[in-house]
Coordinates of C-alpha atoms and ligand atoms in Angstrom, one line a residue:
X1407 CA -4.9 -21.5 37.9
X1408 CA -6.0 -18.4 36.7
X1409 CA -4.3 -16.1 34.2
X1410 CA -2.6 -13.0 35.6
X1411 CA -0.1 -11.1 32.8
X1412 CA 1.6 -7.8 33.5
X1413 CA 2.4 -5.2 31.0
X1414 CA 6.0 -3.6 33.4
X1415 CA 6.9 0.0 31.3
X1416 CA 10.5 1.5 32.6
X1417 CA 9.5 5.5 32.5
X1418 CA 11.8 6.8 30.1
X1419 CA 10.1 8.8 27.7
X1420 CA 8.0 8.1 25.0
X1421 CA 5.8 4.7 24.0
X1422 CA 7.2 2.8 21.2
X1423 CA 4.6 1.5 19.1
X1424 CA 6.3 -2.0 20.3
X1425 CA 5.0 -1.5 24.0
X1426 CA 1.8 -0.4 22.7
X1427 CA 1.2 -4.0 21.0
X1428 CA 3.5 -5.6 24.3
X1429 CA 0.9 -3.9 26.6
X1430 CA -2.3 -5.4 24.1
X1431 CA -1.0 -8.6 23.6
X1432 CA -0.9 -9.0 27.5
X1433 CA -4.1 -7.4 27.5
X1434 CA -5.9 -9.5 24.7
X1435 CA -4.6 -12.8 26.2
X1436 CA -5.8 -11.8 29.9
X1437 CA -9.4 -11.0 28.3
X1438 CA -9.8 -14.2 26.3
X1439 CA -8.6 -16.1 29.5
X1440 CA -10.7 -14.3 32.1
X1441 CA -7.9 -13.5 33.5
X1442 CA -6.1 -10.0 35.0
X1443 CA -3.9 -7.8 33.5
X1444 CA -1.9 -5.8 35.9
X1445 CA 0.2 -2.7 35.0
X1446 CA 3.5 -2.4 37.1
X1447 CA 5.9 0.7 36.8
X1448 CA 9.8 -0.1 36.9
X1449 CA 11.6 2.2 37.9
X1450 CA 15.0 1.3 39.4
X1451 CA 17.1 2.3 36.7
X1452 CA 17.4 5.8 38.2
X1453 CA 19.4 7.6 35.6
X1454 CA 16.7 7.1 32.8
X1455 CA 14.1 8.2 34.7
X1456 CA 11.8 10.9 32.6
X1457 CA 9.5 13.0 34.2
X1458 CA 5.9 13.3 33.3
X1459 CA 6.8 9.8 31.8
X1460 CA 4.4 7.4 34.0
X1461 CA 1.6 10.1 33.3
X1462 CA 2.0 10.0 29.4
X1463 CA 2.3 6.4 28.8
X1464 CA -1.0 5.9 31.3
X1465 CA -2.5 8.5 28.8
X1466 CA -1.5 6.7 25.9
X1467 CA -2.5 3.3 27.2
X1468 CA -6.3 4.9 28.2
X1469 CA -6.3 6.4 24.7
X1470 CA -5.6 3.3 22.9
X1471 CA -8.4 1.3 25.0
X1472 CA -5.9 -0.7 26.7
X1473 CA -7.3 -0.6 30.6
X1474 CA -5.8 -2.6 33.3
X1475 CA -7.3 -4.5 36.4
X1476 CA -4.5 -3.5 38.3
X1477 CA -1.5 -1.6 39.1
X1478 CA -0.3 2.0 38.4
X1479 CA -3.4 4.5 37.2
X1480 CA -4.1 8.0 36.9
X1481 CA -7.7 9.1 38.5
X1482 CA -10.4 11.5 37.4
X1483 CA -7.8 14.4 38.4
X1484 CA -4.8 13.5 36.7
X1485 CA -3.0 11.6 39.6
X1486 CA -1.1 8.7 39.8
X1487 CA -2.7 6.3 41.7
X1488 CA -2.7 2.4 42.3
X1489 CA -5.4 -0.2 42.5
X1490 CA -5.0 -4.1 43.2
X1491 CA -4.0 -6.6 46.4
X1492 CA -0.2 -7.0 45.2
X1493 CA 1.1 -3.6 45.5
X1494 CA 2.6 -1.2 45.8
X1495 CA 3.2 -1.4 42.0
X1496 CA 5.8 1.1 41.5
X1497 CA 9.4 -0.9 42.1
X1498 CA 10.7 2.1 44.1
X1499 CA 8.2 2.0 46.5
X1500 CA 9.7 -1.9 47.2
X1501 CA 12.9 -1.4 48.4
X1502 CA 12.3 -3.3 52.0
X1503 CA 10.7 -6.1 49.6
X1504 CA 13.9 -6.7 47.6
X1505 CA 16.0 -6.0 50.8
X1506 CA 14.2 -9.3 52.7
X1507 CA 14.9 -11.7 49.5
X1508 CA 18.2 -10.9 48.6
X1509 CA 19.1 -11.4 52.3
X1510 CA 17.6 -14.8 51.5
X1511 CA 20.0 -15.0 48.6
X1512 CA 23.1 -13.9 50.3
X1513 CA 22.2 -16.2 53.5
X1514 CA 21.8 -19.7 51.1
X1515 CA 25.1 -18.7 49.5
X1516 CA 23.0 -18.1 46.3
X1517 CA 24.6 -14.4 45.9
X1518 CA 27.1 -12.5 46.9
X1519 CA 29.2 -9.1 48.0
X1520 CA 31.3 -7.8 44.9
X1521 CA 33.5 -4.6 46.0
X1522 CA 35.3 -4.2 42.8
X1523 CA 35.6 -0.7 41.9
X1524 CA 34.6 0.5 38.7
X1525 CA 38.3 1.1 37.9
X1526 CA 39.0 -2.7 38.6
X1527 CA 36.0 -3.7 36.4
X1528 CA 37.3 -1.4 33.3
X1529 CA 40.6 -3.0 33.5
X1530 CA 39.3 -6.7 33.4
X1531 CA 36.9 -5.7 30.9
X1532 CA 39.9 -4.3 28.5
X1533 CA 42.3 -7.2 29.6
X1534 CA 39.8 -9.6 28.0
X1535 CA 38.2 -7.7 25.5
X1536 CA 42.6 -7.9 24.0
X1537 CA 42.6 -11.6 24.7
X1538 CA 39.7 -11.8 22.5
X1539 CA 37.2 -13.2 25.4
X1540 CA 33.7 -12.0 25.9
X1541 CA 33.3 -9.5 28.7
X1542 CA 32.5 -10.8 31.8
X1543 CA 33.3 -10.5 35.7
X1544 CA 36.0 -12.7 36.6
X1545 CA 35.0 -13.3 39.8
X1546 CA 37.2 -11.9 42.3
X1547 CA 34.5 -11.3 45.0
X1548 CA 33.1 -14.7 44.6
X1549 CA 34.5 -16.8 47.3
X1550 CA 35.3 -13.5 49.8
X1551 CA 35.5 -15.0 53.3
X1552 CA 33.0 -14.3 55.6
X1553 CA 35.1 -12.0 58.0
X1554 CA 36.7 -10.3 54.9
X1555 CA 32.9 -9.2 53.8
X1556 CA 32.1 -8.2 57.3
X1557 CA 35.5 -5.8 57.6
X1558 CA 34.9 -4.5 54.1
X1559 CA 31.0 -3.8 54.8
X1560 CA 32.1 -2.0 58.4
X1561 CA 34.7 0.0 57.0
X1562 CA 31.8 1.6 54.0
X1563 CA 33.2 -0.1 51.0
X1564 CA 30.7 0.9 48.2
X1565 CA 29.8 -2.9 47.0
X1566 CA 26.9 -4.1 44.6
X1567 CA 25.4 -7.8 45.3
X1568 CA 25.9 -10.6 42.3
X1569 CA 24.1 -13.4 41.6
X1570 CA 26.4 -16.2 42.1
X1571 CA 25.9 -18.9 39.4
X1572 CA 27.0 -22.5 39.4
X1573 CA 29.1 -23.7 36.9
X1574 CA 28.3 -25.8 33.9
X1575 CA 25.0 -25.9 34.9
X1576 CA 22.3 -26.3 32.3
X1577 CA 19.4 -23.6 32.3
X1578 CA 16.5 -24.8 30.5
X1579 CA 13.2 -22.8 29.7
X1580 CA 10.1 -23.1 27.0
X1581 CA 9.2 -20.2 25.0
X1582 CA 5.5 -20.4 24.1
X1583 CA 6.4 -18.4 20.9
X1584 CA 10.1 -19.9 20.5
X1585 CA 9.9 -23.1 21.7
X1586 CA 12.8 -25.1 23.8
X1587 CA 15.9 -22.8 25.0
X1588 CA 18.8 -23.6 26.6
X1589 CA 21.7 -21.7 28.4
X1590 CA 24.5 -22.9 30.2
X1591 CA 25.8 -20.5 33.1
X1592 CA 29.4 -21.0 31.6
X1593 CA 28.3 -18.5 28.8
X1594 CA 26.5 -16.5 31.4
X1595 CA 28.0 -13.7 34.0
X1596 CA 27.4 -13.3 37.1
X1597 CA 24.8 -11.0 37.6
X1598 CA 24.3 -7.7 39.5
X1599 CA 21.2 -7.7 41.7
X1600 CA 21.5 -5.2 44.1
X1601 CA 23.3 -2.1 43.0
X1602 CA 25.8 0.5 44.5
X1603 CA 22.8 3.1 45.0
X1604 CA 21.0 -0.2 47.0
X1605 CA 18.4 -0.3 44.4
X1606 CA 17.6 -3.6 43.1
X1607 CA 18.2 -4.4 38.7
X1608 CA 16.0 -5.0 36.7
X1609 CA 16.8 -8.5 37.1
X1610 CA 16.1 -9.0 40.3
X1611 CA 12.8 -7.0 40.8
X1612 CA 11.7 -8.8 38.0
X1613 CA 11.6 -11.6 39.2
X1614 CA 10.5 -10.8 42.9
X1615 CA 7.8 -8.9 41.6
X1616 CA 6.6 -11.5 38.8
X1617 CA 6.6 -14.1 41.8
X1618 CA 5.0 -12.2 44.1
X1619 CA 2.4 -10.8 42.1
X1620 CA 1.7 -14.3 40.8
X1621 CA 2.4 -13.6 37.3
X1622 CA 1.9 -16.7 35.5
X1623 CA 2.7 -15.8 31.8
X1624 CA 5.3 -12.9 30.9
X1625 CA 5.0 -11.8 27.9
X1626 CA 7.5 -9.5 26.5
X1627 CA 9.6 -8.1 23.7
X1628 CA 12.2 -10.4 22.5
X1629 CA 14.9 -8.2 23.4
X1630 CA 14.6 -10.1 27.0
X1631 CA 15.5 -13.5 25.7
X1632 CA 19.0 -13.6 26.4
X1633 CA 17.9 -12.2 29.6
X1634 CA 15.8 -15.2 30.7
X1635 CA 17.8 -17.9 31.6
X1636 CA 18.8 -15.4 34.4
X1637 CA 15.8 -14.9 35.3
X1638 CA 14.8 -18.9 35.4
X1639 CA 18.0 -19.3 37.4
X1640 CA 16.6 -17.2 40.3
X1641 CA 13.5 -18.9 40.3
X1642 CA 15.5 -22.0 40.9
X1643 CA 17.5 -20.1 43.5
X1644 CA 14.6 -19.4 45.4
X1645 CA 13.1 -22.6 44.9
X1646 CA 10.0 -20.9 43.3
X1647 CA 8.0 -22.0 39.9
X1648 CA 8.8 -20.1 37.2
X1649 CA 5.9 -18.6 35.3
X1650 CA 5.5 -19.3 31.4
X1651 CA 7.7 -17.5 29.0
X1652 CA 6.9 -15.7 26.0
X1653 CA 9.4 -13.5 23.5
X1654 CA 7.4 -11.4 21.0
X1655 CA 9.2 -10.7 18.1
X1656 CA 10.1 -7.1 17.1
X1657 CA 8.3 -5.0 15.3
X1658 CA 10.4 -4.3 11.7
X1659 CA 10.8 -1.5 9.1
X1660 CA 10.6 -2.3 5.6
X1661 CA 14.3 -2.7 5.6
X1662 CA 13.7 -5.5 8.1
X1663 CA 15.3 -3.5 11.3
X1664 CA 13.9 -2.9 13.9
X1665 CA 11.6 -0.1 14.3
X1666 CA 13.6 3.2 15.6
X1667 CA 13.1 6.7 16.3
X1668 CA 15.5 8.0 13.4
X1669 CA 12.9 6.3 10.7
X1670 CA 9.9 9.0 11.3
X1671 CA 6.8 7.7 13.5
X1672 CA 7.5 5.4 16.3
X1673 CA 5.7 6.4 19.1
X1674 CA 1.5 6.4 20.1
X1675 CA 2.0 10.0 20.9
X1676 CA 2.8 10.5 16.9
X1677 CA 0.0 8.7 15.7
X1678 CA -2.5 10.6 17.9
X1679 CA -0.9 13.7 16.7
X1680 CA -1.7 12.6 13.3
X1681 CA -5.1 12.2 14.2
X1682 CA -5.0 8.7 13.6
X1683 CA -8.1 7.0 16.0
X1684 CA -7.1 3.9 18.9
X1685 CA -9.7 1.5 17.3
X1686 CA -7.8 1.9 14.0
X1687 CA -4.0 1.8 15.4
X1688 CA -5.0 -1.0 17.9
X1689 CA -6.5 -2.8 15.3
X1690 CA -3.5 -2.7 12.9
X1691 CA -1.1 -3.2 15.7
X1692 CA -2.6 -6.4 17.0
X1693 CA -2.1 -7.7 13.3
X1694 CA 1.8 -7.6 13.2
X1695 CA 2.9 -10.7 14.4
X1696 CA -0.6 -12.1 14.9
X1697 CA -2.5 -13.7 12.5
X1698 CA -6.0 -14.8 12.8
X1699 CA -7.2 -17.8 12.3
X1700 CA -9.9 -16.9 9.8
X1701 CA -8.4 -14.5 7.1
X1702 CA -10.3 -11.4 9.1
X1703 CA -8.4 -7.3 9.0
X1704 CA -10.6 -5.4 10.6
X1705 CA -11.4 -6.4 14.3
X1706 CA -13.1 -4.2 17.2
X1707 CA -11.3 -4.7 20.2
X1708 CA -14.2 -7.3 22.0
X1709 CA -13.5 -9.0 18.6
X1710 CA -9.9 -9.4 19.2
X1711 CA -10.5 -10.1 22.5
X1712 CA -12.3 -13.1 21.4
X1713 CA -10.0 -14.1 18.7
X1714 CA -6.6 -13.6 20.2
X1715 CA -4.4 -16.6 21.2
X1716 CA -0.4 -16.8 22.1
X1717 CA -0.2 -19.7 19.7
X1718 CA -0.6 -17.8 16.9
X1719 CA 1.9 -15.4 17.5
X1720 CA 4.5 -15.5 14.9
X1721 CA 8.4 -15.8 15.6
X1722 CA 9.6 -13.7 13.0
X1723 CA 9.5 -9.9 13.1
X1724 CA 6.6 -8.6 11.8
X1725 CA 6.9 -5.1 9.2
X1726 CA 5.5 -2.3 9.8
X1727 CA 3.4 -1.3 7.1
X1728 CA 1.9 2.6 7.2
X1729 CA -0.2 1.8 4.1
X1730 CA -2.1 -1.4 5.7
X1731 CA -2.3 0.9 9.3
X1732 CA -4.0 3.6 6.7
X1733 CA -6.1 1.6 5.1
X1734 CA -7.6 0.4 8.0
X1735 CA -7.6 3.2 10.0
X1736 CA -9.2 5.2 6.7
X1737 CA -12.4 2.4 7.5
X1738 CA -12.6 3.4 11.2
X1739 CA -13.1 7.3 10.0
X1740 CA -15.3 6.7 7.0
X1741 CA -17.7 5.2 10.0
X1742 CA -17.1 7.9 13.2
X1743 CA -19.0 10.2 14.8
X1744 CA -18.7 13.7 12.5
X1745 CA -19.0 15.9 15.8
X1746 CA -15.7 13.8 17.2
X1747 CA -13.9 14.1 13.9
X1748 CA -14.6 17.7 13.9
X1749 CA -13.0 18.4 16.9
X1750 CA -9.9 16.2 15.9
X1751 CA -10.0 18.0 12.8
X1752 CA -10.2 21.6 13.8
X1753 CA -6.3 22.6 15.3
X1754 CA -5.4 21.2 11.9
X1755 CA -7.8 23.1 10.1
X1756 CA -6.5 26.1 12.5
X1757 CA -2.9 25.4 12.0
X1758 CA -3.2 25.3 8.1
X1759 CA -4.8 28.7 8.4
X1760 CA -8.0 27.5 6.9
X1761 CA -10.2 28.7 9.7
X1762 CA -9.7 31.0 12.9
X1763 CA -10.2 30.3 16.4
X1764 CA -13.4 32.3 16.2
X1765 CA -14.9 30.5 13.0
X1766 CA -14.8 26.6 15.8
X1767 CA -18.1 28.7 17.6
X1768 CA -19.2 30.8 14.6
X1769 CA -18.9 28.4 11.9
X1770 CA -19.3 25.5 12.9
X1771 CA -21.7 23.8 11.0
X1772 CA -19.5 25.0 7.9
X1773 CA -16.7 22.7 9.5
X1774 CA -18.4 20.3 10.5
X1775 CA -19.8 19.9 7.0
X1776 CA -16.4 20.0 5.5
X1777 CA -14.9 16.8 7.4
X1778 CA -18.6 14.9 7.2
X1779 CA -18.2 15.7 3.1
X1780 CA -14.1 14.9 3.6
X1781 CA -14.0 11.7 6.1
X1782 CA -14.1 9.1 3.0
X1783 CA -11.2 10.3 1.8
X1784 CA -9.0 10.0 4.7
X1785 CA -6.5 7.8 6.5
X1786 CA -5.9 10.0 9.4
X1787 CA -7.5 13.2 10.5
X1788 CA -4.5 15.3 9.4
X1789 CA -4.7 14.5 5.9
X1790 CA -7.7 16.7 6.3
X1791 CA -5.8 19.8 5.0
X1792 CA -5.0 17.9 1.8
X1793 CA -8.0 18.3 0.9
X1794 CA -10.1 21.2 2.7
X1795 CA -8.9 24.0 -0.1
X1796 CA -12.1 23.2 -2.2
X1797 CA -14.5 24.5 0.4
X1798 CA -13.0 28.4 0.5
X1799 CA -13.2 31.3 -1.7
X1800 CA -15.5 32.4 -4.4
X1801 CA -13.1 31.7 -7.6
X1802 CA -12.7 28.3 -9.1
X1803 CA -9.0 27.4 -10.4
X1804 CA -9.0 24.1 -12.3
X1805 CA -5.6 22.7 -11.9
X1806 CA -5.7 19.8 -14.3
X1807 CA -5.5 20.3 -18.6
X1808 CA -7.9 17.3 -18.2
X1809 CA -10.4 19.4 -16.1
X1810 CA -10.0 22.4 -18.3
X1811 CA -10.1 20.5 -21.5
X1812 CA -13.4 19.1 -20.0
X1813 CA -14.8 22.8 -19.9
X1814 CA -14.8 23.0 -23.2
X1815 CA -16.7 20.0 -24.4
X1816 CA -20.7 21.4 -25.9
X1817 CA -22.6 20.6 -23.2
X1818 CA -20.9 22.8 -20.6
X1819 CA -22.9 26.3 -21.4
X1820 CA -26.2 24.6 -20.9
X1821 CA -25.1 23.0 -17.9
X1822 CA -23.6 26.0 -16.5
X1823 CA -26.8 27.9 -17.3
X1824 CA -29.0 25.4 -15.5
X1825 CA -27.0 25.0 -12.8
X1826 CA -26.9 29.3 -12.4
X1827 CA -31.1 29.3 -13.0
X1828 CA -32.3 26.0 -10.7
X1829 CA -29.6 26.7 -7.6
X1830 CA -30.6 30.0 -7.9
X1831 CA -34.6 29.0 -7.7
X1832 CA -33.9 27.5 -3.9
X1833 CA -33.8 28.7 -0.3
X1834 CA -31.4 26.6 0.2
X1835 CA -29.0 24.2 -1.1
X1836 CA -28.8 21.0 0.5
X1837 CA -28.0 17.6 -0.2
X1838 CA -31.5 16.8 -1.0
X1839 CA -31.7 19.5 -2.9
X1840 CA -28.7 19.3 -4.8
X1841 CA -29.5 16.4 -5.9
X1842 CA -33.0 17.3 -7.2
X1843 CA -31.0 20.2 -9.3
X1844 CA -29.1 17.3 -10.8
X1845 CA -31.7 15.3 -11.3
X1846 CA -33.6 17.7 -13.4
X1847 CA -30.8 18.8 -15.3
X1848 CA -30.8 15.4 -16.6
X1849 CA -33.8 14.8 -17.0
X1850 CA -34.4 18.7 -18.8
X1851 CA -31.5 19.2 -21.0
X1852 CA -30.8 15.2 -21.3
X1853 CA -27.0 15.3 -19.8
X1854 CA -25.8 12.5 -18.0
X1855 CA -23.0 10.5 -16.0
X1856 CA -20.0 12.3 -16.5
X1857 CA -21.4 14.8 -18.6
X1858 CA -23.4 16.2 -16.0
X1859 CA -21.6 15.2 -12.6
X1860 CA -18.1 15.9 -13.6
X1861 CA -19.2 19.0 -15.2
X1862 CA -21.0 20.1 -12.4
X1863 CA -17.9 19.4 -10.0
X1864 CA -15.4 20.7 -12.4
X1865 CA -17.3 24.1 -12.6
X1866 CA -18.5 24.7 -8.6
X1867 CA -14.9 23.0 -7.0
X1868 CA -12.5 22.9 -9.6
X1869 CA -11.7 19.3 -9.2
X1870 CA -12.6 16.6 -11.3
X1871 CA -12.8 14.2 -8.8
X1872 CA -14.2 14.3 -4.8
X1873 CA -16.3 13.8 -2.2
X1874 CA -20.2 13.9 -3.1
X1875 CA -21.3 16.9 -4.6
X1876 CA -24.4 17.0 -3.2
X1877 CA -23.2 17.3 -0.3
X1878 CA -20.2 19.4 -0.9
X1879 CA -23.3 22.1 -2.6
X1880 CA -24.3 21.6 0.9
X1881 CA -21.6 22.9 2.8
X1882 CA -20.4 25.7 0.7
X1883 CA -24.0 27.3 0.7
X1884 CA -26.6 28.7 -2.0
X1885 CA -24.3 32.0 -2.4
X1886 CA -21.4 30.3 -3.2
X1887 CA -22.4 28.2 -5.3
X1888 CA -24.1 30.9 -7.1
X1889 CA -20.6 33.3 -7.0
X1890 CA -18.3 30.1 -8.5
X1891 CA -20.5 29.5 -11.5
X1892 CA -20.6 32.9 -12.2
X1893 CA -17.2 33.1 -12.1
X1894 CA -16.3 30.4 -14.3
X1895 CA -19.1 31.7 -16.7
X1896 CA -17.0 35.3 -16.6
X1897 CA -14.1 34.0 -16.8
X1898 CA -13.5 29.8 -18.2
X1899 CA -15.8 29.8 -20.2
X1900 CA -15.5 31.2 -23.8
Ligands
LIG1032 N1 10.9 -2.8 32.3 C1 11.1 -3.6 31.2 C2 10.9 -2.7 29.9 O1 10.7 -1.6 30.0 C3 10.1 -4.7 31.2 C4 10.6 -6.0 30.7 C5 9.7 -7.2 31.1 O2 8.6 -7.1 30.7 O3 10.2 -8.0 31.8 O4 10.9 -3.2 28.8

């Protein structure tokens, strides 16, 4: 049997960081099985439908390397699309299917016609909710003759179609993550499958489409659990094998809730926006409520692909931690391409009014300079702006007592002095040659380490501590270089 998973999105807005790991999780276990991953769209719930919602969670999913064999796709242009043998892949576009199997339903007495208004429903609901009973229809449609069904459908009575359970029936289903569950349809209601506007649940198409797409493994958020046994019911209904079942816990806040929009950053779209990269948000993702077997963090995606396995999936909720995500999206920058983080970086750059839209052509070497100088020092492409300041204007302001208590240690005239004569002996500063300034300073004048590098930094950024100064000379140029030290020799240094 091969393996064939489905990541099944309802487009209603954003992607939670939960589907992101839902939808890599199916895909991670397809790939280390050979198998396919198919992505389905369901859409039934009308009212929540979002537009621009399929497009944008495609985008996201293509972003975040997370490409399906099948399903629901957006092609070179934009469009929505759909590849694969078991389609369509959209549930809307599978009315007729639903139609022809809950006729099967309704003709082995399996479900049934429920006309109860939505007044009627209210009232029970109340009645119960005083007697202190859980909600749940009572039943009244249940055992409608057939000629009262017939009279009610011919005279246009709005009815929805339920799922008639047995009683006292024991519903029994293994949960690769959470082991043996059972449910008894006494605690269980009777289910809506087809509703008023003729559109099947979620419930039902689930389960259709699962079957017929040959779905052998859902794997979902654990929020479908109590939703299951349901689910396995139908299966039984229709006599067909239900595939394997497994709950993936939720992703928590440090609190230990579960992860909601009020707390900040929940969806891709926010971490892209932060200029966080896929291989570094994939890679932390995969990591809560998976653990590896050998005690690895950072993981390409062919590496995960390899290591992945269902069984070690954990059954508690796993916190989401913004410092672990940083660190290891910090070691995904420090090694990509500068050209790619410079265009990440730039509408930040633009947007903190450090550069203009005519400087991204003009000066772009200068930038590009700035975030190859910067990208050790950062967890996500916006923190850029943190610390960008250094590289713009002619002045040097040392904000620390440390850095100006530093200034006034014996060395610093002679350094400053050297620095002013050797930078301005060069063409050009560059990293090499920077470094060759340095280098003879010590070797000249006899100051070292801190002495000489902290010095130097102090006097041509202002900082005491940064990227590599070399390189920093680099980007800000011979001239201004040569403008900052004479600066601070005007006007630090007494
Ligand atoms: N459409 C459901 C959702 O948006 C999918 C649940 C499932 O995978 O069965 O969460």
């Amino acid at each position: 049997m091969s393996v064939r998973v489905r990541f099944a999105p309802s487009p209603t807005g954003f992607v939670h960081i939960g589907s992101l790991r839902t939808a890599l999780y199916n895909y991670l276990f397809a790939k280390n099985m050979g198998g396919k991953y198919i992505l389905r769209v369901e859409d039934t719930d009308r009212t929540r439908l979002v537009d621009g919602a399929i497009e944008n969670m495609l985008t996201a999913m293509k972003w975040a390397g997370i490409e399906h064999d099948e399903g629901v796709t957006l092609n070179e242009n934009g469009e929505i699309v759909q590849k694969g043998e078991y389609g369509p892949y959209v549930q809307s576009e599978r009315l007729d299917i639903y139609q022809k199997y809950i006729q099967q339903l309704l003709d082995s007495g399996k479900a049934y016609y429920c006309f109860c208004t939505k007044e009627r429903l209210d009232e029970v609901r109340e009645a119960q909710k005083e007697a202190g009973l859980t909600p749940r229809y009572d039943g009244h449609c249940r055992d409608l003759s057939k000629e009262e069904v017939e009279e009610k459908l011919k005279a246009g009575v709005p009815y929805v179609i339920r799922l008639k359970l047995p009683e006292n029936h024991v519903i029994k289903f293994t949960d690769l993550v959470r082991g043996e569950t059972e449910f008894n349809t006494n605690d269980l209601d009777d289910q809506v499958l087809i509703k008023t506007d003729g559109f099947p649940t979620y419930h039902f198409a689930v389960v259709v489409d699962d079957y017929l797409m040959k779905i052998t493994h859902v794997i979902r958020g654990e929020e479908w659990v109590s939703s299951t046994p349901k689910h396995v019911y139908l299966y039984e209904a229709f006599g067909w094998e239900a595939p394997v079942f497994v709950h993936l816990p939720n992703i928590l806040n440090q609190e230990k809730k579960k992860l909601s929009k009020r707390q900040g950053d929940v969806a891709v779209e926010d971490f892209k926006k932060k200029g966080y990269l896929p291989e570094g948000l994939v890679n932390y993702v995969a990591l809560v409520g998976w653990s590896p077997e050998e005690n690895q963090e950072l993981f390409t995606m062919k590496e995960l692909e390899e290591a992945f396995s269902l069984e070690r999936v954990s059954k508690s909720g796993g916190v989401f931690d913004t410092e672990k995500l940083n660190w290891i999206d910090a070691h995904y920058i420090k090694d990509a391409d500068d050209e790619m983080l410079t265009q990440l970086a730039i509408p930040f750059l633009i947007d903190g009014g450090f550069i203009t839209e005519s400087d991204v052509e003009t000066r772009h070497d200068f930038i590009k300079g700035m975030v190859s100088a910067l990208k050790e020092k950062l967890s996500y492409v916006q923190e850029i702006t943190d610390h960008v300041g250094m590289f713009f204007g002619d002045t040097v302001e040392v904000e620390t007592e440390e850095g100006r208590e530093f200034l006034e240690l014996e060395h610093i005239p002679t350094l400053l002095d050297a620095l002013i004569e050797k930078i301005g002996e060069l063409d050009r500063v560059d990293a090499e040659s920077g470094q060759v300034v340095l280098k003879s300073i010590q070797k000249e004048y006899k100051i070292k380490g801190k002495n000489l590098y902290m010095g130097s930094r102090i006097m041509i950024t202002g900082q005491m501590h940064g990227p590599d100064l070399p390189k920093v000379m680099e980007v800000l140029g011979k001239e201004t270089c040569l403008k900052r030290l004479d600066y601070v020799k005007n006007n630090l240094i007494k």
